[in-house]
XYZ file of C-alpha atoms in Angstrom:
734
model
C 27.358 -61.360 77.310
C 24.784 -63.589 75.714
C 21.140 -62.962 75.144
C 18.146 -63.935 73.124
C 19.041 -61.867 70.064
C 16.747 -58.928 69.446
C 16.372 -57.923 73.160
C 20.150 -57.863 73.517
C 20.535 -55.748 70.389
C 17.896 -53.354 71.695
C 19.698 -53.147 75.017
C 23.019 -52.411 73.321
C 21.379 -49.698 71.217
C 20.051 -48.056 74.372
C 23.470 -48.353 75.999
C 25.008 -46.640 72.985
C 22.539 -43.756 73.158
C 23.211 -43.326 76.884
C 26.984 -43.577 76.462
C 26.947 -40.966 73.710
C 25.266 -38.484 76.048
C 27.486 -39.027 79.082
C 30.877 -39.798 77.528
C 33.722 -37.352 77.199
C 33.306 -35.073 74.164
C 29.751 -36.427 73.891
C 28.088 -33.208 72.761
C 30.995 -32.341 70.505
C 30.843 -35.778 68.853
C 27.068 -35.429 68.438
C 27.502 -32.142 66.546
C 30.403 -33.542 64.529
C 28.419 -36.586 63.375
C 25.410 -34.404 62.616
C 27.518 -32.054 60.457
C 29.292 -34.989 58.803
C 25.939 -36.484 57.822
C 24.697 -33.158 56.442
C 27.864 -32.790 54.380
C 27.767 -36.397 53.144
C 24.116 -36.105 52.099
C 24.692 -32.775 50.326
C 27.668 -34.264 48.484
C 25.567 -37.220 47.366
C 22.830 -34.835 46.261
C 25.435 -32.873 44.262
C 26.260 -35.939 42.149
C 22.569 -36.700 41.555
C 21.762 -33.063 40.752
C 24.668 -32.908 38.297
C 23.462 -35.993 36.406
C 19.832 -34.808 36.472
C 20.798 -31.378 35.159
C 22.760 -32.783 32.238
C 19.911 -35.173 31.393
C 17.332 -32.384 31.574
C 19.423 -30.114 29.390
C 19.747 -32.865 26.806
C 16.003 -33.600 26.801
C 14.990 -29.973 26.344
C 17.811 -29.394 23.878
C 16.616 -32.285 21.723
C 13.011 -31.066 21.902
C 13.942 -27.740 20.290
C 16.331 -29.109 17.658
C 14.899 -28.466 14.175
C 13.729 -31.343 11.983
C 15.116 -30.537 8.554
C 12.832 -30.894 5.557
C 13.851 -33.842 3.419
C 13.726 -33.874 -0.344
C 10.114 -33.688 -1.467
C 8.738 -32.528 1.903
C 6.823 -29.300 2.201
C 8.755 -27.058 4.646
C 6.778 -25.441 7.448
C 9.303 -22.763 8.404
C 12.793 -21.424 7.800
C 15.411 -21.717 10.543
C 19.041 -20.870 11.230
C 21.137 -19.916 14.207
C 24.402 -18.181 14.989
C 26.510 -17.292 18.017
C 26.421 -14.054 19.892
C 28.188 -13.227 23.123
C 27.888 -10.972 26.116
C 30.842 -10.366 28.425
C 32.692 -13.165 26.675
C 29.945 -15.738 27.167
C 28.465 -17.264 24.042
C 24.817 -18.043 23.471
C 22.607 -18.894 20.474
C 20.463 -16.517 18.451
C 17.849 -18.431 16.426
C 16.433 -16.827 13.286
C 12.978 -18.145 12.299
C 10.415 -17.428 9.599
C 7.135 -19.406 9.456
C 5.965 -20.436 5.984
C 2.552 -21.952 6.786
C -0.248 -21.169 9.223
C 0.128 -24.570 10.906
C 3.881 -24.267 11.375
C 4.745 -25.826 14.783
C 5.998 -23.319 17.338
C 9.473 -23.636 18.825
C 9.253 -24.895 22.438
C 8.830 -22.052 24.895
C 7.122 -19.599 22.492
C 3.467 -18.659 22.822
C 3.347 -17.345 19.230
C 5.554 -16.703 16.259
C 7.374 -13.360 16.406
C 6.251 -10.881 13.778
C 8.806 -9.474 11.301
C 11.283 -7.334 13.232
C 10.356 -8.870 16.623
C 12.310 -11.059 19.059
C 11.681 -13.254 22.107
C 14.370 -13.298 24.794
C 15.125 -15.722 27.595
C 14.631 -14.189 31.072
C 18.397 -14.146 31.628
C 18.819 -11.768 28.668
C 15.608 -9.829 29.173
C 16.703 -8.926 32.700
C 20.124 -7.669 31.655
C 20.905 -3.957 32.103
C 19.459 -1.575 29.485
C 22.990 -0.637 28.413
C 23.229 -3.992 26.614
C 20.213 -2.966 24.494
C 18.765 -6.469 24.233
C 15.361 -4.851 23.875
C 16.342 -3.700 20.340
C 19.504 -5.611 19.384
C 17.626 -8.330 17.439
C 14.518 -6.297 16.703
C 11.819 -5.228 19.122
C 11.696 -7.563 22.144
C 8.032 -8.538 22.635
C 8.154 -11.478 25.067
C 10.083 -14.065 26.987
C 10.930 -17.660 26.164
C 9.164 -20.102 28.484
C 11.011 -22.556 30.692
C 10.075 -25.498 28.456
C 12.185 -23.992 25.677
C 15.297 -23.414 27.788
C 17.987 -25.943 28.615
C 18.168 -24.408 32.104
C 16.108 -21.593 33.646
C 19.134 -19.299 33.506
C 20.041 -20.019 29.871
C 20.657 -17.161 27.444
C 18.760 -17.626 24.189
C 17.047 -15.524 21.507
C 14.391 -16.258 18.892
C 14.193 -13.494 16.310
C 12.338 -12.938 13.043
C 14.044 -10.565 10.630
C 12.328 -7.800 8.766
C 11.270 -8.525 5.193
C 14.125 -6.358 3.989
C 16.665 -8.480 5.896
C 15.036 -11.887 5.198
C 17.374 -12.765 2.320
C 20.527 -11.407 4.004
C 21.449 -14.856 5.345
C 20.878 -18.545 4.669
C 17.838 -20.120 6.376
C 17.236 -23.876 6.292
C 13.765 -25.321 5.544
C 12.346 -27.322 8.473
C 9.138 -29.275 9.169
C 9.113 -29.121 12.972
C 11.127 -29.564 16.149
C 12.391 -32.526 18.142
C 15.331 -33.907 16.215
C 17.941 -36.045 18.002
C 21.548 -35.018 17.777
C 23.883 -32.377 19.179
C 21.990 -29.568 20.875
C 22.582 -25.870 20.473
C 22.262 -22.948 22.844
C 23.902 -21.954 26.089
C 24.621 -25.633 26.738
C 28.152 -24.813 25.661
C 28.600 -23.162 29.049
C 29.139 -26.705 30.361
C 29.244 -29.197 27.500
C 27.584 -32.538 28.088
C 30.885 -34.303 27.425
C 32.252 -32.558 30.503
C 29.805 -34.294 32.855
C 32.390 -36.888 33.863
C 35.042 -34.246 34.446
C 32.633 -32.274 36.607
C 31.910 -35.398 38.646
C 35.642 -35.917 39.147
C 36.065 -32.344 40.308
C 33.122 -32.727 42.700
C 34.714 -35.921 44.003
C 38.031 -34.165 44.695
C 36.703 -30.855 46.019
C 33.598 -32.082 47.872
C 33.882 -35.846 48.293
C 37.357 -35.818 49.828
C 36.514 -33.098 52.404
C 33.245 -34.886 53.236
C 35.146 -38.116 53.854
C 37.672 -36.259 56.019
C 34.925 -34.741 58.147
C 33.249 -38.138 58.514
C 36.465 -39.795 59.685
C 37.162 -36.993 62.148
C 33.644 -37.237 63.575
C 33.673 -41.035 63.776
C 36.852 -41.148 65.868
C 36.011 -38.213 68.114
C 36.129 -39.266 71.748
C 37.941 -42.438 70.691
C 39.770 -42.921 74.006
C 36.586 -43.242 76.064
C 34.939 -45.420 73.441
C 37.919 -47.743 73.316
C 37.831 -48.193 77.105
C 34.147 -49.141 76.960
C 34.811 -51.522 74.074
C 37.575 -53.297 76.006
C 35.350 -53.574 79.092
C 32.528 -55.110 77.039
C 35.008 -57.509 75.431
C 36.133 -58.669 78.870
C 32.481 -59.258 79.762
C 32.127 -61.474 76.694
C 30.573 -59.140 74.115
C 31.427 -60.031 70.534
C 32.435 -57.473 67.956
C 28.957 -57.692 66.401
C 27.336 -57.037 69.779
C 29.587 -54.028 70.392
C 28.694 -52.747 66.925
C 25.068 -52.385 68.059
C 26.258 -50.108 70.852
C 28.298 -48.083 68.339
C 25.218 -47.853 66.148
C 23.140 -46.562 69.063
C 25.774 -43.934 69.867
C 25.697 -42.618 66.290
C 22.023 -43.098 65.376
C 20.554 -39.852 66.737
C 23.098 -37.417 65.246
C 23.104 -39.241 61.906
C 19.306 -39.175 61.657
C 19.295 -35.540 62.726
C 21.871 -34.692 60.064
C 19.857 -36.479 57.388
C 16.729 -34.517 58.346
C 18.682 -31.243 58.319
C 20.079 -32.010 54.855
C 16.594 -32.758 53.519
C 15.362 -29.422 54.894
C 18.236 -27.645 53.142
C 17.626 -29.341 49.785
C 13.806 -29.421 49.799
C 13.342 -25.852 48.405
C 15.334 -26.847 45.295
C 12.632 -29.410 44.450
C 9.915 -26.751 44.652
C 11.574 -23.622 43.254
C 14.307 -22.916 40.735
C 17.284 -22.178 42.972
C 20.156 -19.987 41.789
C 23.496 -21.043 43.224
C 25.335 -18.147 44.858
C 28.426 -16.617 43.330
C 28.349 -18.554 40.035
C 24.833 -17.453 39.042
C 23.714 -20.889 37.844
C 20.042 -21.811 38.211
C 19.014 -25.395 38.956
C 15.728 -26.520 37.390
C 13.354 -27.817 40.063
C 11.663 -29.989 37.438
C 14.928 -31.874 36.842
C 15.373 -32.589 40.544
C 11.761 -33.684 40.980
C 12.228 -36.119 38.123
C 15.053 -37.865 40.031
C 13.442 -37.762 43.478
C 13.983 -41.516 43.770
C 17.702 -41.126 43.104
C 17.879 -38.365 45.697
C 16.370 -40.745 48.258
C 18.952 -43.358 47.316
C 21.700 -40.759 47.725
C 20.275 -39.898 51.132
C 20.269 -43.553 52.172
C 23.760 -44.084 50.764
C 25.174 -41.075 52.627
C 23.601 -42.206 55.908
C 24.942 -45.718 55.358
C 28.391 -44.302 54.591
C 28.540 -42.306 57.835
C 27.262 -45.240 59.892
C 29.662 -47.631 58.202
C 32.577 -45.288 58.871
C 31.504 -45.005 62.505
C 31.417 -48.787 62.880
C 34.446 -49.748 60.809
C 36.810 -47.148 62.224
C 36.545 -48.596 65.741
C 39.622 -50.686 66.606
C 39.468 -54.218 67.896
C 38.887 -54.316 71.638
C 41.561 -56.939 72.107
C 44.318 -55.022 70.363
C 45.693 -53.315 73.438
C 49.450 -53.513 73.546
C 51.235 -55.264 76.425
C 54.568 -53.641 75.648
C 56.208 -51.547 78.348
C 59.086 -50.237 76.280
C 58.535 -47.294 73.952
C 58.464 -48.462 70.340
C 56.795 -47.264 67.235
C 53.231 -48.520 67.015
C 52.500 -51.562 64.878
C 52.529 -50.239 61.351
C 52.362 -53.227 59.035
C 49.113 -52.350 57.300
C 49.722 -48.611 57.606
C 53.141 -48.905 56.022
C 51.885 -51.076 53.185
C 48.980 -48.725 52.496
C 50.528 -45.319 52.965
C 54.202 -45.751 52.147
C 53.366 -47.884 49.123
C 50.290 -46.132 47.786
C 51.336 -42.495 48.251
C 54.451 -42.669 46.010
C 52.487 -44.724 43.481
C 49.772 -42.084 43.309
C 52.407 -39.367 43.012
C 54.058 -41.174 40.095
C 50.675 -41.600 38.401
C 50.004 -37.868 38.733
C 53.350 -37.059 37.139
C 52.729 -39.447 34.237
C 49.172 -38.335 33.460
C 49.414 -34.644 34.317
C 51.105 -33.345 31.143
C 48.174 -34.608 29.065
C 45.453 -33.021 31.210
C 42.994 -31.429 28.847
C 44.176 -33.551 25.956
C 41.758 -36.344 26.739
C 39.264 -37.538 29.300
C 41.366 -40.546 30.312
C 44.374 -38.456 31.272
C 42.188 -36.028 33.227
C 40.669 -38.946 35.101
C 44.090 -40.429 35.794
C 45.509 -37.174 37.105
C 42.546 -36.359 39.362
C 42.424 -39.940 40.627
C 46.133 -39.751 41.468
C 45.684 -36.379 43.190
C 42.866 -37.820 45.274
C 45.083 -40.739 46.245
C 48.000 -38.509 47.260
C 45.939 -36.282 49.533
C 44.154 -39.293 51.039
C 47.285 -41.261 51.938
C 49.591 -38.398 52.910
C 48.179 -38.044 56.480
C 48.904 -41.728 57.124
C 52.462 -41.259 55.885
C 52.954 -38.363 58.298
C 51.470 -40.397 61.156
C 53.768 -43.333 60.383
C 56.874 -41.128 60.116
C 56.013 -39.356 63.370
C 55.549 -42.654 65.192
C 58.837 -43.962 63.767
C 60.747 -40.862 64.842
C 59.168 -40.687 68.324
C 61.531 -43.225 70.002
C 64.461 -40.972 69.096
C 62.617 -38.080 70.701
C 62.189 -40.197 73.843
C 65.916 -40.887 74.007
C 66.739 -37.209 73.517
C 64.196 -36.157 76.167
C 65.723 -38.537 78.679
C 69.135 -36.995 78.176
C 67.832 -33.451 78.647
C 65.460 -34.371 81.476
C 62.531 -32.566 79.836
C 59.330 -34.262 81.133
C 57.007 -32.459 78.709
C 58.993 -33.566 75.708
C 59.211 -37.097 77.118
C 55.431 -37.341 77.574
C 54.826 -35.994 74.063
C 57.300 -38.439 72.519
C 55.715 -41.413 74.268
C 52.268 -40.265 73.162
C 53.336 -39.870 69.531
C 54.946 -43.300 69.548
C 51.911 -45.017 71.069
C 49.148 -43.147 69.226
C 49.986 -42.630 65.527
C 46.258 -42.721 64.771
C 45.776 -39.569 66.851
C 48.421 -37.836 64.747
C 46.656 -38.899 61.545
C 43.329 -37.532 62.833
C 44.978 -34.296 63.901
C 46.741 -33.567 60.595
C 44.302 -35.123 58.102
C 42.001 -32.108 58.005
C 44.903 -29.699 57.496
C 46.369 -31.849 54.712
C 43.031 -32.137 52.927
C 42.411 -28.391 53.329
C 45.748 -27.601 51.678
C 44.931 -30.112 48.945
C 41.516 -28.614 48.228
C 42.829 -25.039 48.197
C 45.847 -25.943 46.075
C 43.945 -27.988 43.487
C 41.281 -25.290 43.283
C 43.933 -22.740 42.392
C 45.669 -25.022 39.886
C 42.575 -26.194 38.020
C 41.153 -22.643 37.941
C 44.263 -21.196 36.322
C 44.503 -24.170 33.963
C 40.987 -23.669 32.602
C 41.297 -19.897 32.590
C 44.549 -19.979 30.623
C 42.982 -22.374 28.103
C 40.234 -19.871 27.347
C 40.771 -16.667 25.396
C 43.556 -14.091 25.469
C 43.473 -13.240 29.155
C 45.379 -10.006 28.519
C 42.333 -8.472 26.838
C 39.423 -10.142 28.661
C 37.573 -7.544 30.697
C 39.750 -4.620 29.564
C 38.635 -1.514 27.683
C 41.221 -2.260 24.999
C 39.670 -5.697 24.563
C 36.382 -4.010 23.672
C 37.941 -1.364 21.420
C 37.974 -3.552 18.289
C 35.656 -6.173 16.840
C 35.834 -8.439 13.792
C 32.565 -8.649 11.837
C 31.913 -11.555 9.478
C 28.945 -12.135 7.172
C 28.191 -14.432 4.254
C 27.830 -13.433 0.605
C 24.081 -12.761 0.963
C 24.830 -9.858 3.293
C 23.769 -6.369 2.261
C 26.392 -3.782 1.191
C 28.882 -2.793 3.931
C 28.183 0.888 3.231
C 24.761 0.585 4.909
C 26.384 -0.961 7.967
C 29.011 1.793 8.012
C 26.334 4.450 7.976
C 24.529 2.842 10.938
C 27.612 2.753 13.183
C 27.843 5.194 16.120
C 29.966 8.312 15.800
C 33.695 8.016 16.407
C 33.846 4.418 15.151
C 36.145 3.495 12.248
C 35.844 0.569 9.847
C 38.157 -1.209 7.390
C 37.489 -4.235 5.192
C 39.655 -7.342 5.089
C 40.306 -9.906 2.363
C 42.690 -12.617 1.236
C 45.252 -12.110 -1.526
C 47.292 -14.646 -3.512
C 44.975 -17.504 -2.549
C 46.561 -20.903 -3.337
C 44.719 -24.001 -4.541
C 44.558 -25.349 -0.980
C 42.834 -22.183 0.229
C 45.865 -20.682 1.955
C 46.907 -17.091 1.431
C 50.313 -15.449 1.718
C 48.953 -11.924 2.193
C 45.929 -10.096 3.499
C 44.287 -7.034 1.980
C 43.148 -4.076 4.081
C 40.981 -1.506 2.353
C 39.367 1.670 3.670
C 39.280 5.440 3.203
C 42.392 7.275 4.342
C 40.801 8.553 7.561
C 40.068 5.038 8.754
C 43.518 3.743 7.692
C 45.282 6.496 9.618
C 43.239 5.644 12.719
C 44.788 2.167 12.470
C 48.293 3.640 11.879
C 48.370 2.373 8.288
C 49.750 4.294 5.310
C 47.463 5.987 2.774
C 48.812 5.206 -0.653
C 47.908 7.806 -3.258
C 49.588 5.993 -6.132
C 48.490 3.007 -8.164
C 50.761 0.619 -6.271
C 49.436 -0.285 -2.819
C 51.826 -0.450 0.120
C 52.715 -3.643 1.985
C 52.938 -3.676 5.787
C 54.642 -6.624 7.567
C 52.624 -8.446 10.186
C 54.815 -7.244 13.051
C 54.153 -3.620 12.023
C 50.374 -3.952 12.197
C 48.397 -2.577 15.114
C 48.675 -5.007 18.034
C 44.904 -5.211 18.329
C 44.567 -6.095 14.650
C 47.170 -8.843 15.004
C 45.220 -10.518 17.823
C 41.722 -9.995 16.395
C 42.531 -11.470 12.967
C 45.210 -14.036 13.800
C 42.841 -17.022 13.819
C 41.595 -16.255 10.284
C 44.629 -14.613 8.619
C 47.651 -15.843 10.566
C 50.881 -13.809 10.451
C 50.535 -12.743 6.834
C 51.589 -9.214 5.814
C 48.959 -6.700 4.705
C 48.466 -4.995 1.336
C 46.893 -1.623 2.114
C 44.510 0.017 -0.378
C 43.054 3.484 -0.033
C 39.452 3.304 -1.225
C 35.948 2.570 0.047
C 35.543 -0.418 2.394
C 33.782 -3.038 0.290
C 33.591 -6.817 0.089
C 37.020 -8.217 -0.858
C 36.386 -11.979 -0.785
C 33.788 -13.595 -3.095
C 31.933 -15.534 -0.398
C 32.596 -13.777 2.913
C 32.594 -10.223 4.158
C 35.304 -9.350 6.677
C 35.078 -6.007 8.418
C 36.984 -4.563 11.374
C 35.364 -1.834 13.480
C 37.443 -0.045 16.096
C 38.164 3.158 17.984
C 41.352 5.072 17.304
C 42.271 5.682 20.968
C 41.607 2.136 22.307
C 38.520 3.246 24.207
C 35.691 0.744 24.453
C 33.272 0.405 21.552
C 29.546 0.649 22.061
C 29.305 -3.060 21.269
C 25.513 -3.288 21.628
C 25.147 -0.523 19.025
C 27.656 -2.232 16.710
C 25.852 -5.556 16.998
C 22.452 -3.959 16.432
C 23.729 -2.172 13.326
C 25.224 -5.400 11.934
C 22.073 -7.515 12.484
C 19.661 -4.898 11.173
C 21.615 -3.548 8.170
C 24.302 -6.082 7.150
C 23.057 -9.621 7.823
C 20.784 -11.240 10.380
C 23.456 -13.852 11.112
C 26.440 -11.523 11.307
C 29.134 -12.744 13.677
C 30.671 -9.963 15.764
C 33.779 -11.034 17.654
C 35.320 -8.479 20.009
C 39.066 -8.460 20.545
C 38.553 -9.807 24.083
C 37.181 -13.001 22.502
C 40.137 -13.598 20.253
C 39.366 -17.251 19.535
C 35.589 -17.281 19.924
C 34.524 -17.340 23.572
C 36.143 -17.713 26.950
C 33.985 -20.773 27.602
C 36.669 -22.580 29.591
C 37.241 -19.483 31.666
C 33.509 -19.341 32.302
C 33.471 -23.012 33.275
C 36.387 -22.380 35.621
C 34.108 -20.415 37.931
C 32.795 -23.771 39.178
C 36.223 -24.628 40.583
C 36.497 -21.852 43.202
C 32.805 -22.328 44.021
C 33.178 -26.048 44.740
C 36.576 -25.487 46.320
C 35.140 -22.902 48.694
C 32.344 -25.267 49.718
C 34.869 -28.066 50.226
C 37.108 -25.775 52.267
C 34.151 -24.927 54.506
C 33.641 -28.666 55.000
C 37.268 -29.005 56.022
C 37.108 -25.975 58.303
C 34.270 -27.630 60.202
C 36.268 -30.860 60.394
C 39.334 -29.007 61.674
C 37.303 -27.323 64.412
C 35.821 -30.585 65.661
C 39.018 -32.605 65.283
C 41.148 -30.004 67.042
C 38.586 -29.535 69.803
C 38.477 -33.274 70.441
C 42.268 -33.483 70.599
C 42.435 -30.503 72.955
C 39.887 -32.046 75.325
C 41.613 -35.428 75.261
C 44.975 -33.750 75.802
C 43.654 -31.689 78.725
C 42.026 -34.620 80.519
C 45.033 -36.866 79.998
C 47.513 -34.362 81.421
C 45.361 -33.153 84.310
C 46.922 -35.595 86.844
C 50.428 -34.488 85.868
C 50.108 -31.328 87.974
C 49.769 -33.450 91.082
C 52.915 -35.352 90.205
C 55.118 -32.461 89.071
C 53.636 -29.371 90.704
C 54.433 -27.425 87.528
C 52.152 -26.209 84.777
C 54.818 -25.255 82.268
C 54.853 -28.916 81.350
C 51.458 -28.412 79.671
C 52.840 -25.886 77.204
C 55.899 -27.995 76.462
C 53.887 -31.159 75.928
C 51.368 -29.330 73.726
C 54.132 -27.836 71.615
C 55.701 -31.224 70.910
C 52.597 -33.420 70.648
C 50.313 -30.994 68.738
C 52.324 -28.170 67.179
C 55.089 -30.372 65.787
C 52.755 -32.707 63.811
C 50.779 -29.702 62.534
C 53.964 -27.967 61.357
C 55.215 -31.134 59.653
C 51.825 -31.688 58.014
C 51.602 -28.120 56.720
C 55.085 -28.273 55.241
C 54.430 -31.675 53.662
C 51.088 -30.457 52.277
C 52.663 -27.411 50.629
C 55.420 -29.645 49.246
C 52.821 -32.012 47.767
C 50.980 -29.034 46.239
C 54.201 -27.878 44.560
C 55.008 -31.364 43.232
C 51.468 -31.982 41.944
C 51.525 -28.609 40.186
C 54.586 -29.443 38.087
C 52.951 -31.945 35.667
C 50.277 -29.438 34.611
C 52.318 -26.228 34.784
C 54.334 -24.447 32.148
C 53.477 -22.928 28.804
C 50.867 -20.305 28.013
C 48.003 -22.782 28.522
C 49.329 -24.528 31.614
C 48.389 -24.056 35.249
C 50.249 -21.483 37.303
C 51.912 -22.384 40.587
C 51.223 -19.642 43.125
C 54.299 -18.866 45.236
C 52.254 -16.409 47.275
C 49.739 -19.173 48.055
C 52.597 -21.380 49.291
C 53.691 -18.610 51.629
C 50.155 -18.037 52.844
C 49.632 -21.739 53.529
C 52.913 -21.977 55.436
C 51.995 -18.886 57.445
C 48.595 -20.409 58.187
C 50.338 -23.589 59.362
C 52.521 -21.626 61.782
C 49.490 -19.781 63.150
C 47.549 -23.043 63.589
C 50.499 -24.745 65.282
C 50.991 -21.865 67.716
C 47.273 -21.615 68.395
C 46.994 -25.350 69.007
C 49.817 -25.263 71.565
C 48.393 -22.225 73.369
C 44.797 -23.471 73.485
C 45.761 -27.015 74.488
C 48.057 -25.725 77.242
C 45.346 -23.473 78.659
C 42.752 -26.263 78.436
C 45.033 -28.693 80.251
C 45.769 -26.164 82.958
C 42.046 -25.543 83.370
C 41.318 -29.265 83.687
C 44.129 -29.664 86.208
C 42.698 -27.215 88.759
C 39.597 -29.196 89.753
C 41.103 -32.632 89.112
C 40.868 -35.116 91.951
C 41.807 -38.809 91.920
C 38.841 -41.096 91.362
C 38.192 -44.711 90.544
C 38.369 -45.382 86.820
């Protein structure tokens, strides 16, 4: 086939469009390519949106950073900040006090708050009244505008203390806002230094499933396409000419998928969209700022799908002339899969133990995991093709025609096996890695035994600096039924360490903590292991395992520079934490730090970040589910049409069930078992210890059960489909 260039290309494009409509599995392949394009575009948009969000957070965070007054400069305002938390999630509370009439306003505020007033971000202002944000930092009089928030859903407070409380904490003199440097606020929910790690997780949980769906869609209806390609090759068409036909066959669904993806994403450029489940709000302004990058991501995703469609078509002249059953040619497959898969597995084992200890090791482990799950389907396809000749020999001895047909098919078509099992393997990989990374991050956050429990909210450690007002005023403002003791260091060495802690309170409060009330001049000493379990956990970070010297007297400041107070309930019922925090900020110190027992080491930030893992994993699993539907449907249709003439030759339909069981169910069962085995092996390098990931035995059982169900379903559906195709089948010219 030779032509004048452009007219020939146009003709081949039209032939591709026509062939896509009339070929076997044509409509199914159209939908598969459309969905693959949607998924590829959305995955590309996810990377762009992630980068844009981090950049936007940094810009707005820098804009609200205070510019400290240098020596000799006239300060315009006083400024400080401290951490507060709600349900274990930290956020910043900024204390401000203007000194001049022309003091520049913090970004997002329409005016300076008056003494005793506070401005809240919408995320805090809309919280339930039980949290008492309307009064916790003073009277809430307004909301912080979007220009002053790192993200629309950020939690942030600007408060101005009363004149009585102005000197209860240290405030730094500033001349304005807009200083470069580390930002403060709810940005700690996902630190900027975690951007690369988030991209890696998106690559594993979204990119890998998107690639699997694209491959499945590109090779759908491969048998009919390959016949057309060989016919065109006989007529003289070059590979480049045939590529124009392939492009025409894929153009309409790919363009349709791109348009559908744009329709899905367009609202996020107009409105602030809150992602479901994880309650994270994307800033439309950030996405509009990178509209050009979004267009590039769109073009790149479309090019990726088209390239996969073109490159995954085999050479038209590669048809085998062999008549004896042998394993398919596997030179490249063996070099790629059998060599790369063990190498990736070894890399995962070497880098896994250090996951979390550095960005390089995290990258190495996730890269190795991606490599294992990508190459494992090819390994299974190669092993199946290698073992098939033995199945042929065994089938000949038993005289089982269904098993013989299946064995010949597996030997001749290892690529079909790879397409069949790839989606299942990737699905197991996505689900398994989601579970592992989630437990890893969750276990690296706070004491999970107390998070979310009533006991975890039954005690809180309160810390304030030496400018704080007397603890007696704070004690008087606490709700009824709440006890309080003061803490201090004893026997402080020159390096700042202490061998003992001091606990001081009236007898009633000591008894509520199961401590002795000494009436003599000599205080009693209580070993660390005898202290209340809640007190051990709440104070471990600051006091270690030191014993306690117990004094029976009023709870006062015991250390010269810091005030340490413990408030608690005697029966481990939950404290009214909003009331405790309000009392501390309004009577003790404006920058008091209140740390509930459930936040033993500060904040369960990593546990909060971990919510992204199941979210992305669920989206990736949905991608894979779509790929499995299309891939399985294509294999069923091909299987049914191929076996339809067998009824005429054998007169029996039981052969359909036997052939389906061996050619479909067996590879699925092998793939499921291998996938679960890979999940177990990949879990070992990052498991173990209190901060390691947790291998889920129940998940292994569920995945194996799912594999059995899929294998049985595949055999039943394929057998019924083949029987249905056999009824109307008549010989025809082909």
